[in-house]
CSV table of C-alpha atoms in Angstrom, one decimal:
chain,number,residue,atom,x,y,z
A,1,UNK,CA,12.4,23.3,6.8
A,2,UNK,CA,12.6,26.9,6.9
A,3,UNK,CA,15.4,29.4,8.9
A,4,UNK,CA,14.9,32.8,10.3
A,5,UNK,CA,16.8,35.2,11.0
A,6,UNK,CA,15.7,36.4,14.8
A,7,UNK,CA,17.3,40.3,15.2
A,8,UNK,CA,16.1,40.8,11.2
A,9,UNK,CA,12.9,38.5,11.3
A,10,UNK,CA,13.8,37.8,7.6
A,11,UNK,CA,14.2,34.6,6.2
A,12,UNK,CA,17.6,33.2,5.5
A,13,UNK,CA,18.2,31.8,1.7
A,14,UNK,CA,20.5,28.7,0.9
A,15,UNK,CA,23.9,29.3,-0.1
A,16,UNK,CA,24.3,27.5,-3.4
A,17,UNK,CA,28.3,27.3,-3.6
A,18,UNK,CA,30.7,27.2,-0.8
A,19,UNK,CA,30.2,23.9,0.6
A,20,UNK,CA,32.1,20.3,0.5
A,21,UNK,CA,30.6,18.0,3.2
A,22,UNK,CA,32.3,15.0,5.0
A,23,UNK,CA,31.9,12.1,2.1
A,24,UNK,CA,29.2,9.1,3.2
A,25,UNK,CA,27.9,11.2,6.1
A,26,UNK,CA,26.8,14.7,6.6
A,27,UNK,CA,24.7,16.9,4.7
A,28,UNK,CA,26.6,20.6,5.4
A,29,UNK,CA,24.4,23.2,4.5
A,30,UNK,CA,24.6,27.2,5.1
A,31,UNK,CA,22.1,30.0,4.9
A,32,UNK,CA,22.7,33.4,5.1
A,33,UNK,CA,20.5,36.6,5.9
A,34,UNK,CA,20.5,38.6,3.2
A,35,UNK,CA,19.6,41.6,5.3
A,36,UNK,CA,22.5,41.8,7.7
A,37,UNK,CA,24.8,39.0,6.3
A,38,UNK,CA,24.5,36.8,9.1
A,39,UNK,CA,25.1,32.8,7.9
A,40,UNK,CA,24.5,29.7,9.9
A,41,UNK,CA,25.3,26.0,8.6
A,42,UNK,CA,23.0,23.3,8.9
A,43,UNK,CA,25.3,19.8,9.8
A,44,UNK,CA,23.5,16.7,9.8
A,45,UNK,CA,24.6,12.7,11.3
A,46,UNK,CA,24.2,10.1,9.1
A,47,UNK,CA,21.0,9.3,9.9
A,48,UNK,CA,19.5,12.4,9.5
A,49,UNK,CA,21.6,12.7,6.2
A,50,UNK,CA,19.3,9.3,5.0
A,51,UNK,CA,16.3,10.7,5.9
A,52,UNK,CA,16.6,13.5,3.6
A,53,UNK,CA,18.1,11.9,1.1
A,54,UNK,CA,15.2,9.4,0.4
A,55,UNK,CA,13.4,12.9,-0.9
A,56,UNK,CA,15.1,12.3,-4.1
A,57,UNK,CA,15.3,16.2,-4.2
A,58,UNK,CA,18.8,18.5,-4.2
A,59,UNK,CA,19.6,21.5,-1.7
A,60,UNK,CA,19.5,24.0,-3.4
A,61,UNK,CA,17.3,23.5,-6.6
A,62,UNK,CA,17.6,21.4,-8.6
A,63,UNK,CA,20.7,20.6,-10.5
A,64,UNK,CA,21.4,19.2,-14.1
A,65,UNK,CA,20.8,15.8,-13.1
A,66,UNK,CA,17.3,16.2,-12.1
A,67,UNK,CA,17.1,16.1,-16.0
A,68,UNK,CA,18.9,13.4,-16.8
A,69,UNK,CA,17.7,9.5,-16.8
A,70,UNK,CA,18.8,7.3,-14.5
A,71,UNK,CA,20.8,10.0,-12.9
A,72,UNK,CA,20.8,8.9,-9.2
A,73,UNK,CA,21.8,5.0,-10.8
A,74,UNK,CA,23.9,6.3,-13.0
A,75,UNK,CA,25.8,8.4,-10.6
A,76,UNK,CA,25.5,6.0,-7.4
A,77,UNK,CA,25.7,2.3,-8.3
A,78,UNK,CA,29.0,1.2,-7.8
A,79,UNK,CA,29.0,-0.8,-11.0
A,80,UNK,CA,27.3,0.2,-13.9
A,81,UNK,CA,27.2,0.0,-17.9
A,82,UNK,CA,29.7,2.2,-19.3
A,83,UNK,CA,26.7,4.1,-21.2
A,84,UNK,CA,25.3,4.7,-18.5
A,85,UNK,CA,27.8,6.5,-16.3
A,86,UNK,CA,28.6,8.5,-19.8
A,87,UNK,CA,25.0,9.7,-19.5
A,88,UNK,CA,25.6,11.7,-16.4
A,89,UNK,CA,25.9,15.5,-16.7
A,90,UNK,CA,28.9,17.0,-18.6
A,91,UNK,CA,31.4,18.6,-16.7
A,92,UNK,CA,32.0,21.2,-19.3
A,93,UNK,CA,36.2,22.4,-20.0
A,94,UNK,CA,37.0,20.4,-16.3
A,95,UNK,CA,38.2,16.8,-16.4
A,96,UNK,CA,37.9,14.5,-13.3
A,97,UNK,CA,40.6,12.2,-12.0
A,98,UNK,CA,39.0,9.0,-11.0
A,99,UNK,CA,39.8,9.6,-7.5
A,100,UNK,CA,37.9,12.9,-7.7
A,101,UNK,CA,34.5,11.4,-9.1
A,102,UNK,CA,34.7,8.6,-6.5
A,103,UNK,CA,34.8,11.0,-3.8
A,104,UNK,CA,32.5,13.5,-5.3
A,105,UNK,CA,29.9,10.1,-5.7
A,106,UNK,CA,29.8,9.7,-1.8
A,107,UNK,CA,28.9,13.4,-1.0
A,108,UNK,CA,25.2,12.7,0.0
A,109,UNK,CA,22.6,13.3,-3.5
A,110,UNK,CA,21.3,15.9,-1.5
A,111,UNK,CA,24.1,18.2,-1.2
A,112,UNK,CA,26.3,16.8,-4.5
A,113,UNK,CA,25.2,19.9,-6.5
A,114,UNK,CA,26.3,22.0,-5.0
A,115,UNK,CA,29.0,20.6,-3.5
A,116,UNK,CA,30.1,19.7,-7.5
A,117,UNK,CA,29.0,23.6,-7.9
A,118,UNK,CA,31.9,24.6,-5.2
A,119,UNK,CA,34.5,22.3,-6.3
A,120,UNK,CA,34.4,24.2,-10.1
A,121,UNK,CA,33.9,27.4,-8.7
A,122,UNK,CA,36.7,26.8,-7.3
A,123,UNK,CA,39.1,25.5,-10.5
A,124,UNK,CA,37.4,28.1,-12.2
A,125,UNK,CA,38.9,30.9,-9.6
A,126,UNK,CA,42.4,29.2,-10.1
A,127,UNK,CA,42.5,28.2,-14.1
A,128,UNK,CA,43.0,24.1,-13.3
A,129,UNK,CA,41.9,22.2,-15.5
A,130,UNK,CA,42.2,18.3,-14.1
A,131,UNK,CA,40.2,17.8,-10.6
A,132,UNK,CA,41.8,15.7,-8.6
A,133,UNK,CA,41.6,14.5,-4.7
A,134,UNK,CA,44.1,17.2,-3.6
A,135,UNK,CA,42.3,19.6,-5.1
A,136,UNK,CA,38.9,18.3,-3.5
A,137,UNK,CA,41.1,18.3,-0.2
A,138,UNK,CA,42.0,22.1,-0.7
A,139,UNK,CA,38.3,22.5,-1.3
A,140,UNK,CA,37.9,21.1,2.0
A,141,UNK,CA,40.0,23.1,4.0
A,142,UNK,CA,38.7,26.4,2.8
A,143,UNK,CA,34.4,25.5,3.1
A,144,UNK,CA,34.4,22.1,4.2
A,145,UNK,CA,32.3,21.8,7.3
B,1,UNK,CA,8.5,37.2,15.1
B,2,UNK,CA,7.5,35.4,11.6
B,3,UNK,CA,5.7,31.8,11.5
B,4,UNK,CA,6.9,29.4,9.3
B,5,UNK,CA,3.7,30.5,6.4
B,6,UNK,CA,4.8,34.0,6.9
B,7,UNK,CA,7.9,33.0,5.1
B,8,UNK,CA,7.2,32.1,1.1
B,9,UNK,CA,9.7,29.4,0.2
B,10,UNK,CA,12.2,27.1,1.7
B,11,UNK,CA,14.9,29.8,1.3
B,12,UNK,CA,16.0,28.2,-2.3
B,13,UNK,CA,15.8,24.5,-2.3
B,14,UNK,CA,12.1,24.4,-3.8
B,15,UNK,CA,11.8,21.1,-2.1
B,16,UNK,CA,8.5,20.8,-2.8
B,17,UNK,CA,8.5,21.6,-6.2
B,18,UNK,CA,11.0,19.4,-6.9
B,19,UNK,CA,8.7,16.4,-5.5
B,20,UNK,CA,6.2,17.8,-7.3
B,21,UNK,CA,7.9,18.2,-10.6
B,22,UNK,CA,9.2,14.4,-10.2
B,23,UNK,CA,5.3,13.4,-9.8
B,24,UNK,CA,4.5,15.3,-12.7
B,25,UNK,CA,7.1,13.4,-14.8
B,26,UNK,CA,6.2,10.0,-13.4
B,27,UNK,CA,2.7,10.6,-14.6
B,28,UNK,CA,3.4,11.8,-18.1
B,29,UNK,CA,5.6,8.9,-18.6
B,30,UNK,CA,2.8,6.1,-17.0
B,31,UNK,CA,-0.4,8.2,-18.1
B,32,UNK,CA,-0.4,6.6,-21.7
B,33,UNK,CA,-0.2,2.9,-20.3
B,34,UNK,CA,-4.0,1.9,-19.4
B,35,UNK,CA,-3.2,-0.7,-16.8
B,36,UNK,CA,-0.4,-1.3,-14.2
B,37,UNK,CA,-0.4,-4.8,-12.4
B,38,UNK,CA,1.8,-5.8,-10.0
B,39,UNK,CA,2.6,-9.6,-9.2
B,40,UNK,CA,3.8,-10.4,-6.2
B,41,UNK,CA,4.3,-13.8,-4.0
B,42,UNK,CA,5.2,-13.2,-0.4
B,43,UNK,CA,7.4,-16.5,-0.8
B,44,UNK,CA,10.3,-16.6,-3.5
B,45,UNK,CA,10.8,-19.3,-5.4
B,46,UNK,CA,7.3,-19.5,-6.7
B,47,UNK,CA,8.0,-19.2,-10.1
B,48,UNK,CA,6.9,-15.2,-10.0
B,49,UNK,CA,8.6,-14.3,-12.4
B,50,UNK,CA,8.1,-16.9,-15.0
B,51,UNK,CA,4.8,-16.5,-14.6
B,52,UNK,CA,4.8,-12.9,-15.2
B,53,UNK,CA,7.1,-13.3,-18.4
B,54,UNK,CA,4.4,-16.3,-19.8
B,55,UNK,CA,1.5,-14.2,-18.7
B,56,UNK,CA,2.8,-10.8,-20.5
B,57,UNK,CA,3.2,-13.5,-23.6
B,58,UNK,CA,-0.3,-14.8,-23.5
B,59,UNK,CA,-1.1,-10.9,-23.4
B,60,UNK,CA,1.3,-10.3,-25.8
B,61,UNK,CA,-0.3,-12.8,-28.2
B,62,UNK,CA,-3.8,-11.3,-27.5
B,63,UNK,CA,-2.9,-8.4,-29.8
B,64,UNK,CA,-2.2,-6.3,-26.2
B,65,UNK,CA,0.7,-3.9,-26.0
B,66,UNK,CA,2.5,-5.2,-22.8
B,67,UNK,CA,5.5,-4.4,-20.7
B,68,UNK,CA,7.4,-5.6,-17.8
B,69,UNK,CA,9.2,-3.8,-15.1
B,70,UNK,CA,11.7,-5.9,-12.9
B,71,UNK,CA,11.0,-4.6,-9.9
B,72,UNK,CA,13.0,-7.4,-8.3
B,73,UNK,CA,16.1,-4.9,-8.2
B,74,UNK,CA,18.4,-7.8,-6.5
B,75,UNK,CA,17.2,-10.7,-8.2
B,76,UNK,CA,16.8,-9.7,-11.7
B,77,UNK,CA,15.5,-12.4,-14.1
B,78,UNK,CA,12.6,-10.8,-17.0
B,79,UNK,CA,15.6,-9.9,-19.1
B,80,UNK,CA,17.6,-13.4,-19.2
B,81,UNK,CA,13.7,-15.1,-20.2
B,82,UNK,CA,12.6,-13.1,-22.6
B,83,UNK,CA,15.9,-13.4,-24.2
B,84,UNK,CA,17.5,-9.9,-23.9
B,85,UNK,CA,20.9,-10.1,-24.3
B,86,UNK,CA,23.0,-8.9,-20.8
B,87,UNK,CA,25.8,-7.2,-23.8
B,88,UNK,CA,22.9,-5.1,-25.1
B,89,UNK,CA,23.3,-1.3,-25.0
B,90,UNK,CA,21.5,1.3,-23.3
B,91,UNK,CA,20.3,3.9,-25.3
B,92,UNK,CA,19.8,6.8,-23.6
B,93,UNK,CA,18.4,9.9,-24.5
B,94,UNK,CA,17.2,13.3,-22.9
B,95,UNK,CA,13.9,11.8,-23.4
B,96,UNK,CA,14.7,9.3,-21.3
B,97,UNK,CA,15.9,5.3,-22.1
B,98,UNK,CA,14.7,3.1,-24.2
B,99,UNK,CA,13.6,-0.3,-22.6
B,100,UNK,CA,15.2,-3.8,-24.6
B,101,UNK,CA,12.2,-5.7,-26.7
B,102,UNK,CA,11.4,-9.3,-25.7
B,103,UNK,CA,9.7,-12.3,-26.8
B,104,UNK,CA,6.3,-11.4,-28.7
B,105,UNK,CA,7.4,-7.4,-28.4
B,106,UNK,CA,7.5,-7.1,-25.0
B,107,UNK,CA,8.9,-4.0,-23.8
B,108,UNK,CA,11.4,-4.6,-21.0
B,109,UNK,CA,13.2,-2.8,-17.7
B,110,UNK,CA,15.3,-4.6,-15.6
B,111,UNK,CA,17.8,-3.4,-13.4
B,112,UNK,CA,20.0,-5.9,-15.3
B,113,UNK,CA,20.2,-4.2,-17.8
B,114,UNK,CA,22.1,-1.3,-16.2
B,115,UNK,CA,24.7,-3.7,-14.8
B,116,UNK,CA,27.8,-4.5,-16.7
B,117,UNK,CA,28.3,-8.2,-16.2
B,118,UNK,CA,26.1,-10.9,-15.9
B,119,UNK,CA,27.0,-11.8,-12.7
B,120,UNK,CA,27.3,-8.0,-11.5
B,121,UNK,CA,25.4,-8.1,-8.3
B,122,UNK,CA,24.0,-4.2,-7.6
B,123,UNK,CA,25.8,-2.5,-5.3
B,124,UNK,CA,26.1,1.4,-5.0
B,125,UNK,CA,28.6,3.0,-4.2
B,126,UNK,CA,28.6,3.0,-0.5
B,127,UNK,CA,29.9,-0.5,-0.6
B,128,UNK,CA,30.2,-2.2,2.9
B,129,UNK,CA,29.6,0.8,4.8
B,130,UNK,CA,25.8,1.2,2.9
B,131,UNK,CA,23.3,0.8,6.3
B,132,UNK,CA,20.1,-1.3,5.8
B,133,UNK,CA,18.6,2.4,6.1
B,134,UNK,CA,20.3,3.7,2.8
B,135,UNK,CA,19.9,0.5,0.6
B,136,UNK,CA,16.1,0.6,1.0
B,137,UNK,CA,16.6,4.6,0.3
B,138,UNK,CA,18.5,3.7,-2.8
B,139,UNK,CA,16.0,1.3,-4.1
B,140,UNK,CA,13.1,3.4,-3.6
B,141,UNK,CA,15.0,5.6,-5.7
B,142,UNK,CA,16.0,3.5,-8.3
B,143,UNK,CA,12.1,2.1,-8.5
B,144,UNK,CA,11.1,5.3,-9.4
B,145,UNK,CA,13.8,6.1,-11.5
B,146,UNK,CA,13.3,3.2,-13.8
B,147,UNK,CA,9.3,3.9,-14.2
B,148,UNK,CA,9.7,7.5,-15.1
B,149,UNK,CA,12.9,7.4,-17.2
B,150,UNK,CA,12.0,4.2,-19.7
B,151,UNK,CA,10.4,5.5,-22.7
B,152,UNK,CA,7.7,3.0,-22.3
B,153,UNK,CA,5.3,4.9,-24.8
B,154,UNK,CA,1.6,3.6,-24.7
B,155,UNK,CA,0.7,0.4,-23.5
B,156,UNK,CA,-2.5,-2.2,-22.8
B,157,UNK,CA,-0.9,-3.2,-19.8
B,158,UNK,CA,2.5,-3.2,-17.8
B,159,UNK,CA,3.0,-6.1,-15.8
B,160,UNK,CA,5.5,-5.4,-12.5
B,161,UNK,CA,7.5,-8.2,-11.7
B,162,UNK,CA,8.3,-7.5,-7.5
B,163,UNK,CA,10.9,-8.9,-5.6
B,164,UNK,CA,10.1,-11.8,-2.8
B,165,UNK,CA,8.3,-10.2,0.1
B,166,UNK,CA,6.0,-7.4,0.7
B,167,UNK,CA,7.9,-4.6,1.4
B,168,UNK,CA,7.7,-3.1,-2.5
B,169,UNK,CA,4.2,-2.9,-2.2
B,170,UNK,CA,3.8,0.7,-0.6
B,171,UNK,CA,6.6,1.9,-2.9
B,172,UNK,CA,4.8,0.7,-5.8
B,173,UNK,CA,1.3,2.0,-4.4
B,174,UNK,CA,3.0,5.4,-3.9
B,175,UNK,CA,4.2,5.5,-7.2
B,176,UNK,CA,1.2,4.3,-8.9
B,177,UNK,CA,-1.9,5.3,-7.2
B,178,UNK,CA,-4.4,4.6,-9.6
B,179,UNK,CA,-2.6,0.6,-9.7
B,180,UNK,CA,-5.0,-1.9,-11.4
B,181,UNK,CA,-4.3,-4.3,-8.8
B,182,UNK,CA,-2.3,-7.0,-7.2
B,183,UNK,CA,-2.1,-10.8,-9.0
B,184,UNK,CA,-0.4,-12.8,-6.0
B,185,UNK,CA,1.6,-16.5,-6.5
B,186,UNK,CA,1.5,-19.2,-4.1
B,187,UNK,CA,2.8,-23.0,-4.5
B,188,UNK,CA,0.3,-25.1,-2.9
B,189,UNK,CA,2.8,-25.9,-0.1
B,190,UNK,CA,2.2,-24.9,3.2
B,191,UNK,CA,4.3,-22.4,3.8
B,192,UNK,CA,4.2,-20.7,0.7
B,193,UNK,CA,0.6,-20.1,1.7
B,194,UNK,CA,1.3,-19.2,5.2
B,195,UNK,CA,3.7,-16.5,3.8
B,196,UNK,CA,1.3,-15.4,0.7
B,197,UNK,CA,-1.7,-14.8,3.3
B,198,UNK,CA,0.2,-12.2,4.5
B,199,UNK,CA,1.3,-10.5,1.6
B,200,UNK,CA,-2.0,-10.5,0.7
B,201,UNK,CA,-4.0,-8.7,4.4
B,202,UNK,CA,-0.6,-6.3,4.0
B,203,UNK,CA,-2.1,-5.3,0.8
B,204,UNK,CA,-5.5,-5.1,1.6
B,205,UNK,CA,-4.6,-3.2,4.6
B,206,UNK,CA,-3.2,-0.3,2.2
B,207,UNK,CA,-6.1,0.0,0.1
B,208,UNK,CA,-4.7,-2.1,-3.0
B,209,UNK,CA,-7.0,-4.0,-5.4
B,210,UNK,CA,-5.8,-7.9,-5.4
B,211,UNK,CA,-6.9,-8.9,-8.5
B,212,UNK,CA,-6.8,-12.7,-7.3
B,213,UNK,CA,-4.4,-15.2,-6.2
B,214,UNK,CA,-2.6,-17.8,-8.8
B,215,UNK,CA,-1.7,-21.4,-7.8
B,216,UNK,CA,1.3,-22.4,-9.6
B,217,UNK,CA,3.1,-25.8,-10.1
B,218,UNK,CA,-0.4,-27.0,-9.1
B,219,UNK,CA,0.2,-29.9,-10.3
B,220,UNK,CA,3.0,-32.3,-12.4
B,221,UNK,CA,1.9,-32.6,-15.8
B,222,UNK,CA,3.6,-36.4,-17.7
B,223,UNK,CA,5.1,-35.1,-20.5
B,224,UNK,CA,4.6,-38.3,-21.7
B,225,UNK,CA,1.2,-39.2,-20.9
B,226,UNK,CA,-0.3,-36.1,-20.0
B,227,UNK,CA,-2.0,-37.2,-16.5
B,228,UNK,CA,-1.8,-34.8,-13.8
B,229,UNK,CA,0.0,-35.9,-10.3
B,230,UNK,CA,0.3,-33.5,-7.0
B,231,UNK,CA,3.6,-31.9,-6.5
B,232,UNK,CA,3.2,-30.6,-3.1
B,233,UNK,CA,1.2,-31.9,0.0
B,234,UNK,CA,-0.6,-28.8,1.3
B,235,UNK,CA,-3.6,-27.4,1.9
B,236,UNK,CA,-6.0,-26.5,-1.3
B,237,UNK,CA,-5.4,-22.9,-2.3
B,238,UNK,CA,-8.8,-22.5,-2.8
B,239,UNK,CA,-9.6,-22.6,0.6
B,240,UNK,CA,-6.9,-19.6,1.1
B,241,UNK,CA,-9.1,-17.7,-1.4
B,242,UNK,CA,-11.9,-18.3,0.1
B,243,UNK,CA,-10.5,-17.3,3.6
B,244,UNK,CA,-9.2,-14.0,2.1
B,245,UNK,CA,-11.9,-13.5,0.1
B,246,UNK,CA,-9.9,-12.8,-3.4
B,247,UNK,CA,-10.8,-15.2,-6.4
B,248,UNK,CA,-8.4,-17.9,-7.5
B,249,UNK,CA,-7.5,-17.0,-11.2
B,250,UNK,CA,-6.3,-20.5,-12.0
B,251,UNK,CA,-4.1,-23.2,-11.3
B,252,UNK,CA,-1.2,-23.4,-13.1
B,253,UNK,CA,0.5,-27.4,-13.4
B,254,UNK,CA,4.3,-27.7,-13.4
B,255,UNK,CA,5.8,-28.0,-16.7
B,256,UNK,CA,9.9,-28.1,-16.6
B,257,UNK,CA,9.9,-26.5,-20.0
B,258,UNK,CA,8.9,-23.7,-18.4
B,259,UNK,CA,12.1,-23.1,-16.8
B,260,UNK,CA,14.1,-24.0,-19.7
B,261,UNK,CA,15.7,-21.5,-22.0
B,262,UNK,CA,14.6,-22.7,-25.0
B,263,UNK,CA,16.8,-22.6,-28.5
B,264,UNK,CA,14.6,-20.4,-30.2
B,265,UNK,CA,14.8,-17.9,-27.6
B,266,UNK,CA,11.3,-18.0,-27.3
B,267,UNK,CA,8.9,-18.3,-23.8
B,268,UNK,CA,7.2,-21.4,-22.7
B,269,UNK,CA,3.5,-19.9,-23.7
B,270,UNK,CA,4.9,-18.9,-27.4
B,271,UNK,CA,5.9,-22.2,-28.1
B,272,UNK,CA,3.4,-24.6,-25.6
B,273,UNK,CA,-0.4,-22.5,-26.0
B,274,UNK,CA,-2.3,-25.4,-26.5
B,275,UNK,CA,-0.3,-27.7,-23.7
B,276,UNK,CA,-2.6,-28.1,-20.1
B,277,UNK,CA,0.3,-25.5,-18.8
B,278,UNK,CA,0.0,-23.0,-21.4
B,279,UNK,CA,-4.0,-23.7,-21.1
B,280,UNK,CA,-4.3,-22.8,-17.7
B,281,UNK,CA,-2.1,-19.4,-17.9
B,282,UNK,CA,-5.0,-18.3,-21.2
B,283,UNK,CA,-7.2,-19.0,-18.0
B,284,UNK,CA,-5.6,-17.0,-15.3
B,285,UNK,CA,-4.8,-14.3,-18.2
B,286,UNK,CA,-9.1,-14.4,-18.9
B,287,UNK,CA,-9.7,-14.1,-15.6
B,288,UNK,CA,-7.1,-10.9,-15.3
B,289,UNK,CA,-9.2,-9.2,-18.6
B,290,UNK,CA,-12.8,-9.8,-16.9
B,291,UNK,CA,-11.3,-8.6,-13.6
B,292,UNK,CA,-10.0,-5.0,-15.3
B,293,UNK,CA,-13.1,-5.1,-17.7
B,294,UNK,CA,-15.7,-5.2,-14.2
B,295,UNK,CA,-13.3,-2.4,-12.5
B,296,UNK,CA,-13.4,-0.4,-15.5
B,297,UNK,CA,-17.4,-0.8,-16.3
């Protein structure tokens, strides 16, 4: 799937950061022109939201966890080996409250990148430390779609 | 206006080079293992998987490197018969993770492995609000996630272990393309057979090899006098062969030491090779080896 810009004819690039989709259902996505700074967002239902995310593949690029093993079991079973789950990517200086990696684990695989990639942007911008669900809420408000 | 090959890329995603840069990593990990099997049965309750776990022994003991996948994501059992311990860690690596050794060496994945009880069932984290849609997604995912990520180094042969039913099958042809074959079960009961003949035209109809079709608890073998008696009142397997056109590799007789977990930890053919049971799975093991020595003369 590809986007165009129609007045620039030029075609419009992902937006890596700046988004936080509806948990469980929607794959938000938004491109921009890089020509005349035009951006559109992509919103899909649930269904659409499977579809894509039986690719195996992340918006975006990919991410560290297309370089881990087991890293869509390890980050999507509901129950899993404590060795596993440790194996999941680092989340360098930030620490996660539990709430916040539950709810970061239902953003769809495709999107969780960069929806992961927003959420630390975002504590970066601000100096916290401790992610929680409030946080991920604020996160919301400002880019969620 | 531009066409969609005017423009280069997807606009940053690389979706396409991500799939291809998966396929590239499933084939370095399953290019050093020569031959990939998959046993299947249509019906559960066959005794698939103790089959599969005796037949990678008779392999095993044939000087071949062998390894199972439990494809049976739901309905784990490889790792419980050839004596894995469920407390056994994961080690995990950048390389990837290392699978448990069985019985005789046997190099094991199981998805039961990943779970942290023994009676852990595998659920992700959608929980009740997971649609049909995005389970099957899941395991799809998790299938090919467990052949590329297990270290599995080179083998002779790696023996997958599918769920009941046919509905793996495509997965397991899309990941493996160049798959040796199929070896179905069937029970000599009727419908057993009924639901094996299927399994077995869905295969054909997607262009995978069946190796040949395996009768198992054929018969009841007297542990005490050694005579043969029938189990089941059916119709002769043979004739579904014959109908399908796919050789029989052997009947295998019932033997309830098959089933049980024995103190030594070790599998029915380790201990029982010289038994009638243990006799006829060296047969349908031969008939395997001439099958993949003919496909690969």
């Amino acid at each position: 799937m590809k986007f165009l810009c129609i007045p620039c004819d030029e075609q419009m690039v992902t937006q890596a950061d700046g988004i936080m989709p509806k948990e469980k259902e929607s794959i938000a996505l938004k491109f921009k022109c890089n020509k005349c700074g035009h951006s559109i967002a992509m919103l899909t239902n649930k269904f659409e939201t499977e579809f894509v995310n039986k690719l195996g593949v992340e918006a975006g690029g990919p991410s560290e966890m297309a370089n881990t093993p087991f890293a869509m079991m390890g980050s999507t079973l509901a129950q899993g080996k404590e060795e596993l789950k440790k194996a999941a990517p680092a989340e360098g200086d930030f620490e996660w409250t539990q709430e916040a990696k539950d709810r970061i684990q239902k953003v769809p695989f495709f999107v969780r990148g960069m929806a992961k990639k927003t959420v630390l942007s975002f504590a970066k911008e601000r100096g916290i430390k401790v992610i929680d669900g409030a946080l991920m809420d604020e996160v919301r408000d400002k880019v969620g779609m | 206006m531009k066409t969609y090959d005017d423009l280069a890329g997807d606009g940053g995603s690389n979706v396409i080079e991500q799939v291809v840069s998966q396929r590239e990593k499933l084939r370095k990990r399953l290019d050093p293992i020569k031959y990939k099997i998959s046993v299947m049965s249509g019906k559960g309750g066959v005794g698939k998987s103790s089959v599969t776990a005796n037949m990678a022994a008779c392999l095993a003991s044939l000087g071949h490197k062998v390894g199972i996948l439990d494809a049976d994501l739901n309905g784990p059992s490889i790792g419980k018969l050839l004596n894995v311990p469920h407390s056994e860690k994961l080690q995990i690596s950048p390389e990837g993770v290392q699978p448990a050794i069985g019985a005789l060496g046997i190099k094991v994945m199981s998805m039961d492995m990943l779970l942290p009880n023994p009676d852990s069932p595998v659920m992700w984290n959608e929980g009740k609000d997971a649609t049909a849609v995005w389970i099957s997604m899941m395991e799809s995912q998790a299938l090919r996630e467990l052949l590329t990520d297990t270290i599995w180094g080179e083998l002779d042969y790696l023996l997958i272990d599918m769920p009941p039913g046919s509905d793996r099958i495509d997965n397991v042809r899309d990941l493996i393309p160049e798959l040796a074959g199929v070896v179905e079960i069937t029970i000599p009961s009727q419908i057993s057979q009924h639901i094996v003949s299927k399994s077995i035209t869905k295969s054909s109809q997607l262009g995978v090899s069946i190796i040949g079709l395996v009768e198992n608890m054929a018969t009841y073998v007297c542990p005490h006098c050694n005579e043969e008696g029938k189990l089941f009142e059916g119709e002769d397997v043979e004739k579904l062969s014959k109908d399908k056109k796919i050789p029989l590799l052997g009947s295998i007789p019932f033997d309830t030491r098959v089933s049980r977990q024995s103190g030594s930890g070790k599998l029915f053919f380790e201990e029982h090779s010289d038994s009638v049971t243990g006799q006829a799975i060296r047969q349908v093991v031969d008939n395997i080896l001439k099958f993949i020595q003919n496909k690969s003369n």
